[in-house]
XYZ file of C-alpha atoms in Angstrom:
529
model
C 32.077 -2.873 33.068
C 28.671 -4.328 33.917
C 25.689 -2.502 32.498
C 23.433 -5.471 31.696
C 21.768 -8.311 33.575
C 20.484 -11.729 32.601
C 16.738 -11.252 32.048
C 15.793 -14.864 31.313
C 17.763 -18.079 31.191
C 16.637 -20.869 28.888
C 17.860 -24.023 27.182
C 18.509 -23.496 23.476
C 17.861 -25.874 20.570
C 21.228 -27.555 21.093
C 20.363 -28.360 24.691
C 22.719 -25.738 26.099
C 21.803 -23.128 28.710
C 21.677 -19.540 27.472
C 20.177 -16.217 28.466
C 18.819 -12.912 27.255
C 20.462 -9.662 28.376
C 18.649 -6.517 29.485
C 19.731 -3.106 30.706
C 20.269 -2.221 34.356
C 18.445 0.937 35.377
C 20.767 3.884 35.831
C 23.779 2.082 34.357
C 22.898 1.510 30.717
C 24.277 4.779 29.432
C 27.491 3.706 27.721
C 28.266 4.961 24.226
C 30.852 2.829 22.427
C 32.627 3.910 19.237
C 34.177 1.156 17.136
C 35.561 1.006 13.604
C 33.950 -1.325 11.077
C 36.997 -3.603 11.248
C 36.957 -3.579 15.058
C 33.573 -5.301 15.422
C 34.999 -8.799 16.183
C 37.324 -7.355 18.823
C 34.412 -5.629 20.546
C 32.459 -8.891 20.655
C 35.471 -10.812 21.993
C 35.887 -8.292 24.807
C 32.544 -9.447 26.267
C 33.158 -13.169 25.879
C 33.218 -15.730 28.711
C 30.777 -13.963 31.042
C 29.584 -16.293 33.829
C 25.833 -16.635 34.450
C 23.970 -18.944 36.882
C 21.074 -20.829 35.293
C 17.719 -20.350 37.028
C 14.691 -22.030 35.441
C 11.443 -20.138 34.996
C 8.615 -20.346 37.499
C 5.491 -22.226 36.490
C 2.058 -20.547 36.319
C 1.231 -21.565 39.920
C 4.416 -19.910 41.145
C 6.439 -23.053 41.751
C 10.011 -23.136 40.518
C 10.376 -25.528 37.588
C 13.077 -28.150 37.982
C 15.864 -28.598 35.472
C 19.059 -30.591 35.206
C 20.835 -27.231 34.719
C 19.354 -25.594 37.810
C 21.973 -23.612 39.718
C 24.775 -24.439 37.334
C 27.133 -21.786 35.999
C 27.552 -21.360 32.244
C 29.460 -18.876 30.111
C 28.043 -16.592 27.447
C 28.907 -13.454 25.530
C 27.754 -10.468 27.547
C 27.413 -7.839 24.825
C 23.998 -6.291 24.225
C 22.869 -2.868 23.008
C 19.647 -0.927 22.663
C 20.835 1.144 19.675
C 23.411 0.429 16.967
C 24.402 3.106 14.439
C 26.256 2.290 11.214
C 27.942 5.433 9.905
C 28.844 5.629 6.187
C 27.217 2.222 5.856
C 27.558 2.124 2.059
C 31.281 1.405 2.501
C 30.756 -1.940 4.290
C 27.136 -2.843 3.617
C 27.668 -6.409 2.359
C 24.628 -8.643 1.822
C 22.227 -10.698 3.940
C 23.846 -13.951 2.782
C 27.376 -12.643 3.327
C 27.213 -9.962 6.037
C 30.220 -7.812 6.851
C 31.699 -7.839 10.357
C 29.588 -4.931 11.687
C 26.329 -6.588 10.578
C 27.448 -9.966 11.918
C 27.926 -8.174 15.238
C 24.409 -6.703 14.970
C 22.935 -10.169 14.489
C 24.678 -11.522 17.583
C 23.703 -8.519 19.694
C 20.084 -8.701 18.542
C 19.759 -12.380 19.351
C 21.089 -11.693 22.843
C 19.019 -8.614 23.738
C 15.836 -8.955 25.788
C 14.388 -5.803 24.202
C 14.628 -5.243 20.425
C 17.861 -3.674 19.238
C 17.166 -0.608 17.103
C 19.573 -0.189 14.184
C 20.255 2.924 12.114
C 22.195 2.835 8.829
C 23.500 6.338 8.081
C 24.755 7.390 4.641
C 23.977 10.047 2.086
C 24.749 7.458 -0.601
C 21.913 5.044 0.238
C 19.321 6.560 -2.151
C 21.675 6.304 -5.111
C 22.896 2.825 -4.265
C 19.763 0.900 -5.151
C 17.794 -1.760 -3.228
C 20.949 -3.644 -2.252
C 21.854 -0.852 0.174
C 18.795 -1.720 2.280
C 19.244 -5.497 2.511
C 20.895 -5.802 5.925
C 18.621 -3.306 7.649
C 15.507 -4.980 6.232
C 16.875 -8.365 7.314
C 17.315 -6.996 10.853
C 13.807 -5.513 10.974
C 12.226 -8.761 9.758
C 14.101 -10.789 12.371
C 13.032 -8.511 15.231
C 9.410 -8.475 14.051
C 9.438 -12.255 13.639
C 10.603 -12.745 17.215
C 7.875 -10.530 18.669
C 4.898 -10.844 16.329
C 2.738 -13.738 15.247
C 2.602 -14.734 11.608
C 5.017 -13.911 8.818
C 6.900 -10.661 9.465
C 6.688 -8.017 6.763
C 7.944 -4.491 6.151
C 6.816 -2.448 3.155
C 5.550 -5.569 1.402
C 8.863 -7.430 1.895
C 8.841 -10.734 3.799
C 12.434 -11.826 3.113
C 15.558 -9.714 2.653
C 16.616 -11.905 -0.259
C 13.859 -10.217 -2.285
C 15.988 -7.058 -2.239
C 18.983 -9.034 -3.487
C 16.913 -10.046 -6.502
C 15.947 -6.421 -7.121
C 19.625 -5.546 -7.049
C 20.050 -7.389 -10.352
C 17.243 -5.263 -11.833
C 19.013 -2.134 -10.608
C 22.316 -3.190 -12.169
C 20.566 -4.123 -15.401
C 19.137 -0.618 -15.711
C 22.532 0.942 -15.030
C 24.365 -1.196 -17.571
C 21.744 -1.204 -20.333
C 20.972 2.501 -20.307
C 23.248 3.058 -23.330
C 21.136 0.749 -25.568
C 17.711 1.682 -24.227
C 16.576 2.481 -27.798
C 16.575 -1.230 -28.659
C 12.848 -2.250 -28.531
C 13.565 -5.537 -26.802
C 15.839 -3.965 -24.237
C 13.464 -1.041 -23.781
C 10.590 -3.377 -22.873
C 12.764 -5.355 -20.465
C 14.100 -2.163 -18.871
C 10.573 -0.792 -18.405
C 9.463 -4.004 -16.693
C 12.399 -3.921 -14.312
C 12.030 -0.197 -13.651
C 8.367 -0.679 -12.783
C 9.227 -3.569 -10.459
C 11.790 -1.495 -8.551
C 9.497 1.536 -8.466
C 6.620 -0.385 -6.911
C 8.923 -1.910 -4.323
C 10.485 1.385 -3.261
C 7.131 3.170 -3.068
C 5.968 0.699 -0.438
C 9.300 0.070 1.322
C 11.079 3.441 1.421
C 8.472 5.292 3.558
C 8.702 2.521 6.158
C 12.466 2.520 6.716
C 14.080 5.676 5.298
C 14.452 9.047 7.009
C 16.020 12.119 5.429
C 17.485 15.133 7.161
C 16.418 18.502 5.796
C 18.121 21.821 6.319
C 15.088 23.232 8.124
C 14.815 20.314 10.579
C 15.480 20.924 14.269
C 16.006 18.688 17.281
C 15.106 20.077 20.702
C 15.001 23.537 19.185
C 18.447 23.334 17.533
C 18.878 23.088 13.756
C 20.416 19.830 12.575
C 20.904 20.794 8.926
C 24.133 22.101 7.481
C 22.887 25.588 6.628
C 22.102 24.630 3.067
C 25.630 23.358 2.370
C 25.785 21.411 -0.834
C 28.823 19.572 -2.096
C 29.524 20.311 -5.737
C 32.457 18.488 -7.308
C 33.434 20.476 -10.389
C 35.546 18.582 -12.938
C 38.409 20.574 -14.456
C 39.740 19.576 -17.839
C 43.495 19.014 -17.844
C 44.749 18.004 -21.264
C 47.628 15.561 -21.246
C 50.900 17.259 -22.167
C 52.667 16.055 -25.304
C 55.867 14.175 -24.617
C 57.375 10.808 -23.804
C 55.035 10.320 -20.841
C 51.936 10.763 -22.994
C 53.338 8.400 -25.651
C 53.951 5.705 -23.044
C 50.488 6.242 -21.557
C 48.927 5.798 -25.004
C 50.869 2.553 -25.432
C 49.423 1.145 -22.207
C 45.967 2.310 -23.293
C 46.366 0.478 -26.616
C 47.278 -2.713 -24.740
C 44.072 -2.543 -22.692
C 41.958 -1.723 -25.751
C 43.367 -4.759 -27.537
C 42.030 -7.028 -24.783
C 38.626 -5.347 -24.927
C 38.479 -5.778 -28.729
C 39.417 -9.435 -28.381
C 36.673 -9.924 -25.792
C 34.135 -8.191 -28.068
C 34.965 -10.584 -30.909
C 34.527 -13.580 -28.613
C 31.188 -12.389 -27.264
C 29.883 -11.496 -30.713
C 30.810 -14.940 -32.081
C 29.097 -16.587 -29.108
C 26.029 -14.417 -29.685
C 25.837 -15.459 -33.365
C 26.358 -19.182 -32.728
C 23.848 -19.010 -29.853
C 21.035 -17.956 -32.163
C 21.381 -14.229 -31.621
C 19.569 -14.495 -28.315
C 19.514 -11.268 -26.304
C 20.977 -7.891 -27.232
C 23.920 -7.855 -29.595
C 27.251 -7.298 -27.798
C 28.727 -3.870 -28.482
C 31.935 -2.060 -27.673
C 30.066 -0.156 -24.989
C 28.548 -3.259 -23.383
C 31.941 -4.984 -23.171
C 33.544 -1.851 -21.720
C 30.855 -1.729 -19.038
C 31.422 -5.417 -18.324
C 35.133 -4.858 -17.752
C 35.207 -1.363 -16.292
C 31.856 -1.105 -14.503
C 33.229 -2.293 -11.156
C 36.259 -1.493 -9.034
C 39.778 -1.282 -10.387
C 40.641 -4.610 -8.768
C 37.754 -6.495 -10.410
C 38.657 -4.953 -13.775
C 42.208 -6.279 -13.504
C 40.902 -9.800 -12.826
C 38.461 -9.683 -15.752
C 41.196 -8.602 -18.160
C 43.435 -11.523 -17.243
C 47.059 -11.492 -16.160
C 48.624 -9.481 -19.007
C 45.653 -7.171 -19.575
C 45.166 -6.659 -15.852
C 48.825 -5.702 -15.503
C 48.461 -2.992 -18.180
C 45.250 -1.764 -16.532
C 46.919 -1.489 -13.119
C 49.797 0.438 -14.683
C 47.336 2.823 -16.338
C 45.617 3.529 -13.028
C 48.956 4.348 -11.434
C 49.809 6.708 -14.309
C 46.489 8.573 -14.208
C 47.886 11.679 -12.488
C 51.491 11.426 -13.686
C 51.697 10.078 -17.281
C 55.473 9.796 -16.936
C 54.816 6.843 -14.610
C 53.810 4.954 -17.759
C 57.236 5.788 -19.189
C 58.906 4.280 -16.131
C 56.947 1.095 -16.786
C 57.450 0.904 -20.556
C 61.188 1.561 -20.404
C 61.590 -0.470 -17.200
C 63.353 2.446 -15.520
C 61.973 1.480 -12.104
C 61.568 -2.065 -10.830
C 57.878 -2.967 -10.864
C 58.034 -4.099 -7.222
C 58.720 -0.481 -6.251
C 55.193 0.452 -7.366
C 53.643 -1.956 -4.856
C 51.844 -0.571 -1.820
C 54.397 -1.882 0.683
C 57.379 -0.173 -0.947
C 55.643 3.043 -1.959
C 54.084 3.462 1.491
C 57.420 2.828 3.175
C 59.038 5.714 1.280
C 56.148 8.046 2.128
C 55.925 6.936 5.744
C 59.578 7.554 6.519
C 59.705 10.866 4.639
C 56.556 12.295 6.247
C 57.773 11.249 9.694
C 60.768 13.505 9.141
C 58.583 16.311 7.737
C 56.372 16.569 10.836
C 58.987 15.829 13.500
C 61.119 18.909 12.833
C 64.093 16.824 11.728
C 65.172 19.472 9.229
C 64.570 20.027 5.554
C 67.895 18.537 4.460
C 67.047 15.230 6.128
C 63.636 15.193 4.422
C 65.160 15.816 0.973
C 67.820 13.166 1.591
C 65.135 10.616 2.436
C 63.061 11.530 -0.615
C 66.197 11.123 -2.739
C 66.365 7.472 -1.649
C 63.136 6.808 -3.537
C 63.599 5.259 -7.010
C 61.267 7.960 -8.360
C 63.483 10.856 -7.281
C 65.778 10.825 -10.381
C 62.684 11.259 -12.577
C 60.982 13.957 -10.492
C 61.354 16.629 -13.204
C 59.648 14.471 -15.855
C 56.926 13.410 -13.458
C 56.229 17.022 -12.481
C 56.577 18.726 -15.859
C 54.547 16.181 -17.834
C 51.589 16.255 -15.451
C 49.034 18.949 -16.263
C 47.183 17.939 -13.096
C 50.178 18.685 -10.889
C 50.679 22.034 -12.618
C 47.044 22.921 -11.992
C 47.434 21.849 -8.368
C 50.334 24.278 -7.997
C 48.094 27.115 -9.195
C 45.700 26.400 -6.326
C 48.583 26.152 -3.864
C 49.832 29.590 -4.865
C 46.306 30.985 -4.666
C 46.015 29.556 -1.149
C 49.299 31.136 -0.058
C 48.286 34.518 -1.539
C 45.495 34.797 1.053
C 48.131 35.524 3.697
C 48.372 39.056 2.271
C 44.593 39.560 1.948
C 42.180 40.908 4.510
C 39.095 38.801 5.295
C 35.784 40.257 4.174
C 32.085 39.540 4.568
C 32.000 37.092 1.651
C 34.991 35.143 2.932
C 35.544 35.930 6.621
C 38.568 33.682 7.104
C 39.294 31.120 9.835
C 38.099 31.508 13.403
C 41.643 31.945 14.760
C 41.771 35.478 13.322
C 44.517 34.803 10.782
C 43.957 34.455 7.071
C 46.111 31.353 6.707
C 44.480 28.703 4.576
C 45.161 24.959 4.326
C 44.538 22.315 1.657
C 43.604 18.627 1.481
C 44.564 16.679 -1.653
C 42.775 13.383 -2.323
C 44.149 10.773 -4.712
C 43.070 7.218 -5.494
C 46.457 5.607 -6.125
C 49.102 5.275 -3.356
C 51.763 5.736 -6.058
C 50.320 9.077 -7.132
C 49.882 10.209 -3.528
C 53.586 9.685 -2.781
C 54.707 11.278 -6.045
C 52.492 14.304 -5.263
C 53.993 14.578 -1.783
C 57.528 14.437 -3.200
C 57.518 17.463 -5.599
C 55.257 19.532 -3.323
C 57.766 19.092 -0.491
C 60.614 20.087 -2.782
C 58.854 23.031 -4.484
C 57.329 24.703 -1.412
C 59.847 24.786 1.481
C 57.713 27.236 3.504
C 54.588 25.042 3.391
C 54.198 22.088 5.725
C 53.343 19.202 3.401
C 52.085 16.058 5.141
C 51.182 12.592 3.871
C 48.871 9.979 5.352
C 49.129 6.592 3.662
C 48.474 2.963 4.522
C 51.578 2.752 6.696
C 51.011 5.877 8.797
C 50.449 4.708 12.402
C 47.025 5.409 13.851
C 48.560 7.178 16.833
C 52.069 8.419 17.514
C 54.700 6.437 19.377
C 57.030 7.585 22.155
C 59.888 7.530 19.655
C 58.053 9.925 17.288
C 55.342 11.721 19.289
C 54.423 14.090 16.430
C 53.869 11.384 13.815
C 50.583 9.506 13.604
C 47.287 9.897 11.761
C 45.629 11.501 14.747
C 48.552 13.854 15.323
C 48.711 14.904 11.658
C 44.974 15.613 11.591
C 45.189 17.535 14.865
C 48.055 19.535 13.381
C 45.956 20.422 10.343
C 42.981 21.417 12.498
C 44.922 23.448 15.077
C 44.663 27.241 15.339
C 47.292 29.308 13.565
C 49.205 32.456 14.357
C 50.392 34.889 11.708
C 53.749 33.091 11.720
C 52.270 29.637 11.117
C 52.909 27.929 7.769
C 50.250 26.975 5.288
C 49.605 23.238 5.382
C 48.813 20.642 2.739
C 47.630 17.138 3.569
C 48.056 14.564 0.790
C 46.126 11.330 1.256
C 43.852 8.814 -0.475
C 40.080 8.547 -0.689
C 40.047 5.270 1.201
C 42.093 6.458 4.169
C 40.756 9.959 4.867
C 37.779 10.290 2.519
C 35.078 9.645 5.115
C 34.189 10.275 8.770
C 36.641 13.153 9.342
C 36.105 16.857 10.038
C 38.839 18.828 8.278
C 37.136 22.220 8.049
C 40.248 24.150 9.110
C 41.241 23.559 5.491
C 39.137 25.206 2.827
C 40.861 23.951 -0.327
C 40.025 20.409 -1.419
C 41.561 19.041 -4.608
C 40.575 15.665 -6.065
C 43.513 14.782 -8.310
C 41.816 11.859 -10.067
C 38.455 10.074 -10.104
C 37.689 7.759 -7.205
C 36.755 4.137 -7.843
C 33.229 5.062 -6.801
C 31.818 8.505 -7.623
C 30.166 8.638 -4.176
C 33.647 8.611 -2.628
C 34.426 11.915 -4.335
C 31.500 13.747 -2.721
C 32.329 12.183 0.614
C 35.952 13.324 0.344
C 35.011 16.861 -0.687
C 32.649 17.070 2.279
C 35.568 16.685 4.716
C 36.357 20.410 4.415
C 32.740 21.537 4.114
C 31.563 20.570 7.589
C 29.582 22.427 10.223
C 31.746 25.224 11.568
C 33.414 25.997 8.243
C 33.598 29.796 8.000
C 35.733 30.146 4.876
C 34.735 29.953 1.274
C 35.402 26.387 0.151
């Protein structure tokens, strides 16, 4: 499709012909949706566009001569007036190492005749610190530098790298908050806090916009009717038994590595002249566990990282630790490839109408099936989940009322979405739910679920499963439960046909939990969430 034209051809610094792209009146109305990982593919789709070089006219109107005059050259033909980055906190990157979407923005901006306007959208930006603003500030400074004389500036910032430096101040305040009573640390923290405060006071009003519930656009409200996501933690004490004992053993292994690291850092602090704050148990724990689960495993080393990974996989089902400690299941079976294969094939049967016996037979092929009773009975989280499932089903016999009017389809059939961090726990949750509740349609979306269905299995794909969950019900329809992970379905989806959302374990980032819970609390949700 052709919606742009070459506005000006020129010879670049490398002596090669190039051109700027501008919109064509009446045609520049395309709206393209692309995933963050699809940015390179979008750029490639516009590669190798042929343009004829025409040199600019001189001031007296004569055509300037050039060795390239009339010659055809190829360029990338992608340009855009507006670029929106949804849930930008997930793939923000940095100015020195931009992610694929922001690399695409840079290439589009350098090609566009008019400035490309970029919007980074995320409710997590304010809590993410100055680093969340780096790429947008870098874009603004580039555009201003191309069109204004002098050094470009925005909110007192002249280079995006200044925000990268403030990011270290932000992280310092987060990690040192536990020892803020130390006079030396308190003074340092106050200096850094003041530095960040002064920056944000001048920068934030220039680049940040916030949506309020009372705001309207063209007379229509754009707020969410005062909806507020509240994630309420529920205490589930670990049940005594062999699973808990094995979990404690893995915990002791990890603690041993932390204690060893504390001794090493304390010795280094003493021999180094006691410079800086004294290392503490808390400071070492933050060093190891302050980032993602993957970075923690690397910091702990091979043996310690292995125990840490096993702990994460046993977070919902402590009996998983028992399978590790007693070597009842080959460790390769816990890997994403194997665990997702079991879930993929079983869920395909569950949604395709293949029959319950075929589903159970496929689940029985999993190495976890012989231990399903221990996994289920020793998990207080799974038992609590079942209480919510039974509460959800009980609504079938209740009449909607003013406080909870029920779904728009006129039934009172409720659905549930269950979010989990670990692929292992997501499959194990799918397995006993499918066995325990034969009259509920339990579905699983994992890393192997195809994006769209195939001709061989037209009912099985991420899109088809989500459409199934969101479809209207009749009084004969089953209740539905979708089991998935934060990373796969935790953002950018509207799942408001469900009104139960259960987070079975903490996400790697607390912001992911609010994002996941918001999937069922979208505009159009009529039921009590």
